[in-house]
Coordinates of C-alpha atoms and ligand atoms in Angstrom, one line a residue:
M1 CA 220.0 27.7 138.4
D2 CA 219.8 29.6 141.8
S3 CA 219.5 27.8 145.1
I4 CA 218.8 29.0 148.6
R5 CA 220.8 28.1 151.6
I6 CA 219.2 28.2 155.1
R7 CA 220.8 27.5 158.5
G8 CA 217.9 26.8 160.8
G9 CA 217.1 27.4 164.4
Q10 CA 216.7 31.2 164.6
P11 CA 213.3 32.5 166.0
L12 CA 212.0 35.1 163.6
T13 CA 211.2 38.5 165.0
G14 CA 210.3 41.8 163.3
S15 CA 208.0 42.9 160.7
I16 CA 207.2 41.6 157.2
H17 CA 205.2 43.6 154.6
I18 CA 202.8 41.4 152.6
S19 CA 202.7 42.0 148.9
G20 CA 199.7 42.1 146.6
A21 CA 198.2 38.7 145.7
K22 CA 199.6 36.9 142.7
N23 CA 196.3 35.1 142.1
A24 CA 194.4 38.3 142.1
A25 CA 197.0 40.2 140.0
L26 CA 196.8 37.7 137.1
P27 CA 193.1 37.8 136.4
L28 CA 193.0 41.6 137.0
M29 CA 195.7 42.1 134.3
A30 CA 193.7 39.9 131.9
A31 CA 190.6 42.1 132.6
S32 CA 192.4 44.9 130.9
L33 CA 191.5 43.1 127.6
L34 CA 187.9 44.0 128.1
T35 CA 188.2 47.7 127.4
D36 CA 190.1 50.2 125.3
G37 CA 190.3 52.4 128.3
E38 CA 193.3 52.4 130.6
L39 CA 193.3 50.0 133.6
T40 CA 195.7 51.1 136.2
L41 CA 196.6 48.4 138.7
S42 CA 198.6 49.1 141.9
N43 CA 200.0 46.9 144.6
L44 CA 201.1 44.4 142.0
P45 CA 203.7 42.0 143.4
H46 CA 207.2 41.7 141.8
L47 CA 206.9 38.1 140.6
V48 CA 207.9 36.1 137.6
D49 CA 204.2 35.1 137.0
V50 CA 203.2 38.8 136.8
S51 CA 206.0 39.4 134.3
T52 CA 204.8 36.4 132.3
M53 CA 201.3 37.8 132.1
A54 CA 202.6 41.2 131.2
H55 CA 204.7 39.6 128.4
L56 CA 201.6 37.7 127.1
L57 CA 199.5 40.8 127.1
A58 CA 202.2 42.8 125.4
E59 CA 202.5 40.0 122.7
L60 CA 198.7 40.4 122.1
G61 CA 199.3 44.2 121.6
V62 CA 198.4 45.7 124.9
D63 CA 200.3 48.9 125.8
I64 CA 201.8 48.5 129.2
S65 CA 203.4 51.3 131.2
M66 CA 205.2 50.3 134.4
N67 CA 205.6 52.5 137.5
G68 CA 205.8 52.1 141.2
D69 CA 208.8 51.0 143.2
A70 CA 211.4 48.8 141.4
G71 CA 211.6 46.3 144.2
G72 CA 212.6 46.5 147.8
G73 CA 209.9 49.1 148.8
H74 CA 206.4 48.6 150.1
T75 CA 204.3 50.2 147.4
G76 CA 204.3 47.4 144.8
R77 CA 204.4 47.9 141.1
V78 CA 201.9 50.0 139.2
F79 CA 200.9 49.0 135.7
G80 CA 198.9 51.0 133.2
L81 CA 197.3 48.6 130.7
K82 CA 195.6 49.8 127.5
A83 CA 194.2 47.2 125.1
K84 CA 193.5 49.0 121.9
D85 CA 190.7 48.0 119.4
T86 CA 192.9 45.8 117.2
L87 CA 194.7 43.1 119.1
D88 CA 196.2 39.8 118.2
T89 CA 193.9 37.2 119.8
T90 CA 196.3 34.2 119.9
A91 CA 197.9 33.2 123.1
P92 CA 200.8 31.0 122.0
Y93 CA 202.0 27.8 123.6
D94 CA 205.4 29.1 124.6
L95 CA 203.8 31.6 127.0
V96 CA 200.8 29.5 128.1
R97 CA 202.9 26.5 129.1
K98 CA 205.0 28.7 131.5
M99 CA 201.9 29.6 133.4
R100 CA 198.5 28.0 133.5
A101 CA 196.7 31.2 134.4
S102 CA 197.4 32.5 130.9
V103 CA 194.1 30.7 130.0
L104 CA 192.4 33.7 131.7
V105 CA 192.8 35.7 128.5
L106 CA 190.3 33.4 126.8
G107 CA 187.1 34.8 128.3
P108 CA 187.9 38.5 127.8
L109 CA 189.3 38.1 124.3
L110 CA 186.3 36.2 123.2
A111 CA 183.9 38.7 124.8
R112 CA 185.5 41.8 123.3
F113 CA 186.8 40.6 119.9
G114 CA 184.5 37.7 119.1
H115 CA 187.3 35.2 118.7
A116 CA 190.3 33.8 120.6
R117 CA 192.9 31.2 120.1
V118 CA 194.6 30.0 123.3
S119 CA 197.0 27.2 123.7
L120 CA 195.8 24.4 126.1
P121 CA 197.8 24.7 129.3
G122 CA 198.5 21.0 129.5
G123 CA 199.3 19.1 132.7
C124 CA 201.3 20.3 135.6
A125 CA 203.1 18.9 138.6
I126 CA 200.1 19.0 141.0
G127 CA 197.6 17.2 138.8
T128 CA 196.0 17.1 135.4
R129 CA 194.1 20.5 135.9
P130 CA 191.9 20.5 132.8
V131 CA 190.0 23.6 131.6
D132 CA 186.9 21.7 130.5
F133 CA 184.6 23.7 132.9
H134 CA 185.8 26.9 131.3
L135 CA 185.1 25.7 127.8
K136 CA 181.6 24.1 128.6
A137 CA 180.5 27.3 130.3
L138 CA 181.7 29.6 127.4
A139 CA 179.8 27.3 125.0
Q140 CA 176.7 27.9 127.1
L141 CA 177.2 31.6 126.5
G142 CA 177.0 30.8 122.8
A143 CA 180.7 30.4 121.9
D144 CA 181.7 27.8 119.2
I145 CA 184.7 26.0 120.7
E146 CA 187.0 23.7 118.9
L147 CA 190.2 22.0 119.9
S148 CA 192.8 21.9 117.2
E149 CA 196.6 21.3 117.3
G150 CA 196.8 21.9 121.0
Y151 CA 194.8 25.1 120.8
V152 CA 191.4 26.2 121.9
E153 CA 189.8 28.0 119.0
A154 CA 186.8 30.0 120.3
S155 CA 184.5 32.3 118.3
T156 CA 181.1 33.9 118.8
P157 CA 179.6 34.6 115.3
K158 CA 176.5 36.2 117.0
G159 CA 178.2 37.5 120.1
L160 CA 177.9 36.1 123.6
T161 CA 174.5 35.7 125.2
G162 CA 173.8 35.5 129.0
A163 CA 172.9 32.0 130.4
H164 CA 172.4 30.2 133.7
I165 CA 175.6 28.3 134.4
V166 CA 176.1 25.8 137.2
F167 CA 179.7 24.8 137.7
P168 CA 179.9 21.1 138.4
M169 CA 182.8 21.8 140.8
V170 CA 184.1 25.0 142.3
T171 CA 186.7 26.4 139.9
V172 CA 188.6 29.6 140.6
G173 CA 189.9 30.2 137.1
G174 CA 186.6 29.0 135.5
T175 CA 184.6 31.5 137.6
E176 CA 187.0 34.3 136.7
N177 CA 187.0 33.5 132.9
L178 CA 183.2 33.4 132.8
L179 CA 182.8 36.5 135.0
M180 CA 184.9 38.5 132.6
A181 CA 183.2 37.1 129.5
A182 CA 179.7 37.7 131.0
T183 CA 180.3 41.4 131.6
L184 CA 180.1 42.0 127.8
A185 CA 177.5 39.3 127.0
E186 CA 173.9 40.3 126.0
G187 CA 171.5 40.0 128.9
E188 CA 171.8 38.3 132.3
T189 CA 174.3 35.5 133.2
V190 CA 174.1 33.6 136.5
L191 CA 177.1 31.8 137.7
A192 CA 176.0 29.2 140.3
N193 CA 178.5 27.2 142.5
A194 CA 180.9 30.0 141.7
A195 CA 184.2 30.2 143.5
R196 CA 184.1 32.6 146.5
E197 CA 187.9 33.2 146.9
P198 CA 188.9 36.8 147.8
E199 CA 190.8 37.0 144.5
V200 CA 187.5 36.3 142.6
A201 CA 185.8 39.1 144.6
D202 CA 188.7 41.4 143.9
L203 CA 188.3 40.8 140.1
A204 CA 184.5 41.4 140.4
N205 CA 185.0 44.6 142.3
C206 CA 187.5 45.8 139.7
L207 CA 185.1 44.9 136.9
V208 CA 182.4 47.0 138.7
A209 CA 184.8 49.9 138.9
M210 CA 185.2 49.4 135.1
G211 CA 181.4 49.7 134.6
A212 CA 180.3 46.1 134.9
E213 CA 177.0 45.2 136.6
I214 CA 177.6 42.3 139.1
E215 CA 175.5 41.2 142.1
G216 CA 176.4 38.7 144.8
I217 CA 180.1 39.5 145.0
G218 CA 181.7 37.2 147.6
S219 CA 178.9 34.7 147.4
D220 CA 178.6 31.4 145.4
T221 CA 176.0 33.0 143.1
L222 CA 177.1 35.8 140.8
K223 CA 174.6 37.6 138.7
I224 CA 175.9 39.7 135.8
Q225 CA 174.0 42.0 133.6
G226 CA 175.9 42.4 130.4
V227 CA 176.8 46.0 129.3
Q228 CA 177.8 47.3 125.9
K229 CA 181.2 48.6 126.9
L230 CA 183.6 48.8 129.9
H231 CA 185.9 51.7 130.7
G232 CA 189.3 52.2 132.4
A233 CA 189.7 52.3 136.2
D234 CA 192.3 52.5 139.0
Y235 CA 192.4 49.5 141.2
A236 CA 194.7 48.2 144.0
V237 CA 195.3 44.4 144.3
V238 CA 194.1 42.7 147.5
P239 CA 196.9 41.5 149.9
D240 CA 198.3 38.0 149.3
R241 CA 196.6 35.7 151.8
I242 CA 198.8 32.7 151.0
E243 CA 202.0 34.8 151.6
T244 CA 200.3 36.0 154.8
G245 CA 199.6 32.4 155.9
S246 CA 203.1 31.3 154.9
Y247 CA 204.8 33.9 157.1
A248 CA 202.4 33.2 159.9
V249 CA 203.6 29.6 159.8
A250 CA 207.2 30.9 159.8
A251 CA 206.6 32.8 163.0
A252 CA 204.9 29.8 164.6
I253 CA 207.4 27.1 163.6
T254 CA 210.5 29.1 164.7
G255 CA 209.0 30.1 168.0
G256 CA 209.1 33.7 166.8
D257 CA 207.1 36.9 166.9
L258 CA 206.2 38.5 163.6
H259 CA 204.2 41.6 162.7
L260 CA 202.7 41.1 159.2
T261 CA 201.7 44.4 157.7
G262 CA 199.6 45.4 154.7
T263 CA 197.3 42.4 155.1
R264 CA 194.1 41.4 156.9
L265 CA 193.3 38.6 159.3
E266 CA 189.9 38.0 157.8
L267 CA 191.6 36.8 154.6
I268 CA 193.2 33.8 156.5
D269 CA 190.4 32.9 158.9
A270 CA 190.6 29.1 158.2
V271 CA 194.4 29.1 158.5
A272 CA 194.3 31.2 161.7
E273 CA 191.8 28.8 163.2
I274 CA 194.2 25.8 162.8
L275 CA 197.2 27.9 164.0
V276 CA 195.3 28.8 167.1
Q277 CA 194.3 25.2 167.7
A278 CA 198.0 24.4 167.4
G279 CA 198.9 26.8 170.1
V280 CA 199.9 29.9 168.1
E281 CA 198.9 33.4 169.3
I282 CA 197.4 35.7 166.7
S283 CA 196.1 39.2 167.2
E284 CA 194.6 41.6 164.8
M285 CA 196.2 45.0 164.4
D286 CA 195.3 48.1 162.5
D287 CA 197.7 47.5 159.7
G288 CA 197.7 43.6 159.7
M289 CA 198.4 41.1 162.5
R290 CA 200.9 39.8 165.0
V291 CA 201.7 36.1 165.1
S292 CA 203.8 34.6 167.9
R293 CA 204.5 31.4 169.7
A294 CA 206.1 32.1 173.0
N295 CA 205.8 29.0 175.1
G296 CA 205.2 25.3 174.8
P297 CA 205.3 22.9 171.9
L298 CA 202.9 23.1 169.0
Q299 CA 199.9 20.8 169.0
G300 CA 198.9 18.6 166.1
A301 CA 195.6 19.3 164.3
D302 CA 193.5 17.8 161.5
V303 CA 193.1 19.8 158.3
M304 CA 191.0 19.3 155.1
T305 CA 191.5 21.5 152.1
E306 CA 188.3 23.0 150.7
P307 CA 187.3 25.9 148.4
Y308 CA 187.2 29.3 150.2
P309 CA 186.1 30.0 152.9
G310 CA 187.6 26.5 153.8
F311 CA 191.3 25.8 154.4
P312 CA 193.2 26.7 151.1
T313 CA 195.0 23.9 149.2
D314 CA 197.8 26.5 148.6
M315 CA 198.5 26.5 152.4
Q316 CA 198.5 22.7 152.7
A317 CA 202.2 22.1 152.3
Q318 CA 203.2 24.9 154.7
M319 CA 200.8 23.6 157.4
M320 CA 202.2 20.1 156.9
V321 CA 205.6 21.3 157.9
L322 CA 204.2 22.8 161.1
M323 CA 202.5 19.5 161.9
A324 CA 205.7 17.7 161.2
V325 CA 207.2 19.3 164.4
A326 CA 204.0 19.4 166.5
D327 CA 203.1 17.1 169.4
G328 CA 201.0 14.1 168.4
A329 CA 199.5 13.0 165.1
S330 CA 197.8 15.1 162.5
M331 CA 195.9 14.3 159.4
I332 CA 195.8 16.4 156.3
T333 CA 193.3 15.6 153.6
E334 CA 193.7 17.2 150.1
T335 CA 190.4 17.4 148.3
I336 CA 191.2 20.0 145.5
F337 CA 194.2 18.5 143.6
E338 CA 195.3 14.9 143.2
N339 CA 199.0 14.5 143.5
R340 CA 199.7 17.5 145.7
F341 CA 201.9 15.6 148.3
M342 CA 205.1 15.9 146.3
H343 CA 206.8 17.7 149.2
V344 CA 206.3 14.7 151.4
P345 CA 209.3 12.7 150.3
E346 CA 211.5 15.8 150.6
L347 CA 210.2 16.5 154.1
C348 CA 210.8 12.9 155.1
R349 CA 214.5 13.3 153.9
M350 CA 214.6 16.1 156.5
G351 CA 213.5 13.7 159.2
A352 CA 209.7 14.1 159.1
N353 CA 207.4 11.1 159.8
I354 CA 204.7 11.3 157.2
N355 CA 202.7 8.5 155.6
V356 CA 200.4 9.2 152.6
H357 CA 197.2 7.1 152.1
G358 CA 195.4 8.2 149.0
A359 CA 194.3 11.8 149.5
S360 CA 195.3 11.9 153.2
A361 CA 198.6 12.2 154.9
I362 CA 199.2 11.1 158.5
I363 CA 201.9 13.2 160.2
R364 CA 203.5 12.1 163.4
G365 CA 205.3 15.0 164.9
V366 CA 209.0 14.6 165.5
E367 CA 211.1 16.7 168.0
R368 CA 213.3 18.3 165.3
L369 CA 213.9 18.2 161.6
S370 CA 217.4 18.1 160.2
G371 CA 218.8 20.2 157.3
A372 CA 219.3 18.4 153.9
P373 CA 219.7 19.3 150.3
V374 CA 216.1 19.3 148.9
M375 CA 214.4 19.9 145.6
A376 CA 211.3 22.1 145.0
T377 CA 208.6 20.5 142.9
D378 CA 206.0 23.3 142.7
L379 CA 205.4 26.8 144.1
R380 CA 203.8 25.9 147.5
A381 CA 206.1 22.9 148.0
S382 CA 209.0 25.4 147.6
I383 CA 208.0 27.6 150.5
S384 CA 207.2 24.6 152.7
L385 CA 210.8 23.4 152.3
I386 CA 212.0 26.9 153.2
L387 CA 209.8 26.8 156.3
A388 CA 211.2 23.3 157.1
G389 CA 214.7 24.6 156.7
L390 CA 214.0 27.5 159.1
A391 CA 212.9 25.0 161.8
A392 CA 215.6 22.4 161.1
E393 CA 218.9 21.9 162.8
G394 CA 221.8 22.4 160.4
E395 CA 221.9 23.5 156.8
T396 CA 219.3 23.1 154.1
I397 CA 219.9 23.8 150.4
L398 CA 216.8 24.3 148.3
N399 CA 217.4 23.6 144.6
R400 CA 215.1 24.6 141.7
V401 CA 214.0 27.9 143.2
Y402 CA 212.5 29.2 140.0
H403 CA 209.1 27.8 141.3
L404 CA 209.5 30.1 144.3
D405 CA 210.2 33.2 142.3
R406 CA 206.9 32.6 140.5
G407 CA 204.9 33.3 143.6
Y408 CA 206.9 34.8 146.5
E409 CA 208.4 38.2 146.3
R410 CA 212.0 38.6 147.7
V411 CA 211.4 35.7 150.2
E412 CA 215.0 35.5 151.3
D413 CA 215.2 39.3 152.0
K414 CA 211.9 39.3 153.9
L415 CA 213.1 36.4 156.1
A416 CA 216.6 37.6 156.6
A417 CA 215.4 41.0 157.8
C418 CA 213.7 39.1 160.6
G419 CA 216.8 37.2 161.7
A420 CA 216.7 34.2 159.5
D421 CA 220.1 32.8 158.3
I422 CA 219.2 32.5 154.7
E423 CA 220.9 33.4 151.4
R424 CA 220.4 33.0 147.7
I425 CA 223.3 31.3 145.9
R426 CA 223.2 32.7 142.3
E427 CA 224.5 30.7 139.4
Ligands
UD1_1 C1 193.6 28.6 141.3 C2 194.8 29.2 141.9 C3 195.7 28.1 142.5 C4 194.8 27.3 143.6 C5 193.5 26.8 143.0 C6 192.6 26.2 144.0 C7 195.3 31.1 140.4 C8 196.1 31.7 139.4 N1 195.6 29.8 140.8 O1 193.9 27.7 140.3 O2 196.8 28.7 143.2 O3 195.6 26.2 144.1 O4 192.8 27.9 142.3 O5 192.3 27.1 145.0 O6 194.3 31.7 140.9 N2 189.1 21.7 137.3 C9 188.6 20.8 136.3 N3 188.2 21.4 135.2 C10 188.2 22.8 135.0 C11 188.7 23.6 136.0 C12 189.1 23.0 137.2 O7 188.5 19.6 136.5 O8 187.9 23.2 133.9 C13 189.5 21.1 138.6 C14 191.0 21.2 138.8 O9 191.7 20.1 138.2 C15 191.1 21.1 140.3 C16 189.8 21.9 140.8 O10 188.9 21.8 139.7 O11 191.1 19.8 140.8 C17 190.0 23.3 141.2 O12 190.7 24.0 140.2 P1 190.6 25.6 140.0 O13 189.9 26.2 141.1 O14 190.1 25.8 138.6 O15 192.1 26.0 140.1 P2 192.9 27.1 139.2 O16 191.9 28.2 138.9 O17 193.7 26.5 138.2

């Protein structure tokens, strides 16, 4: 399995192009199941998760044509997705277990074909992550749902009917599944306590481009009037705010100066607020933003993860690395996922001083981290260890990089182009 070697201590300078958002690309691809028209998606990132979703859709019988640059350029991939009228409606275990987001095919398959059989995704490294809210809400739209042999078997003998759904807790995937299903349900569906993440809004905007009727996009209450049929559309994926935030931390932690292009500051407001508190300079530019730290040490700050527009859980590990070398003590509280501190023991092996108490971590800043062999446990933990390696003295070897390839496009190329001493060791 590949690993990544980093020799830390170089301030990063230059420009990094931000790719399309993984977490928007996956539901957008699933939305192609809602119509027999062609959905053309551009600015898709080159990532293993995007290939996994393409593989799953192809297994179901979706015709996929691939265009755009083949990697290395700035235009991203372009997929044309056409889901004909007869599709297989079973998402098998082998594909779903590779990627939880495969469960996003459930809502659209059920709404368009009246039945779907989707493997339960099971647990994952950052917590149990059930899909009970998705299933309860689909049942409220009139679906019969049974669990059998590890699969969700869903059918709608009389079609889906609009309903008023209140999510007991904000769920991104749940909101997306229900939003897609409701576009073809009969009558009005209201999704209350809906997720407001930019990737949810991106999906809603694409569905509108496909002929759906949706009000309240970007708010916590989505009102959907079901329509008979959706049609094809052309849609460009929103920039990846987590990739943006991760490279902003890379600039800050190395005392560098990076121009992040193809992205928008408003997508990372909550992250930028903490960075500015920590002493990082951020300025908005026409094509993105500039992030730099010229003088003085970083200052510790307290962070609590929350649903959007709060601080994203997907940036928690990266911010912890910054706090690990900031002056003073910081506290990070994780409210979205249990068990999302698995990067802590690895960071401590690099010299960080971090104590975890339940859902909170106390980080006492140290002067310098030192390089070490480390192991990535999940996607966001992987990038946090790379950031730690960039800031550390000496050599860091990151093992198990397959997590990284699921969510960060050409990370070593992007960093190396800005002066980082980083290389992939292929095996
Ligand atoms: C999405 C993102 C992921 C991000 C997360 C939270 C994608 C592909 N992934 O994941 O990167 O970390 O949002 O911002 O977009 N829950 C239940 N029952 C359910 C659904 C969720 O208990 O039926 C719980 C989860 O265990 C978790 C919380 O609700 O504690 C939020 O999960 P959710 O927002 O659904 O996350 P995902 O959509 O899986």
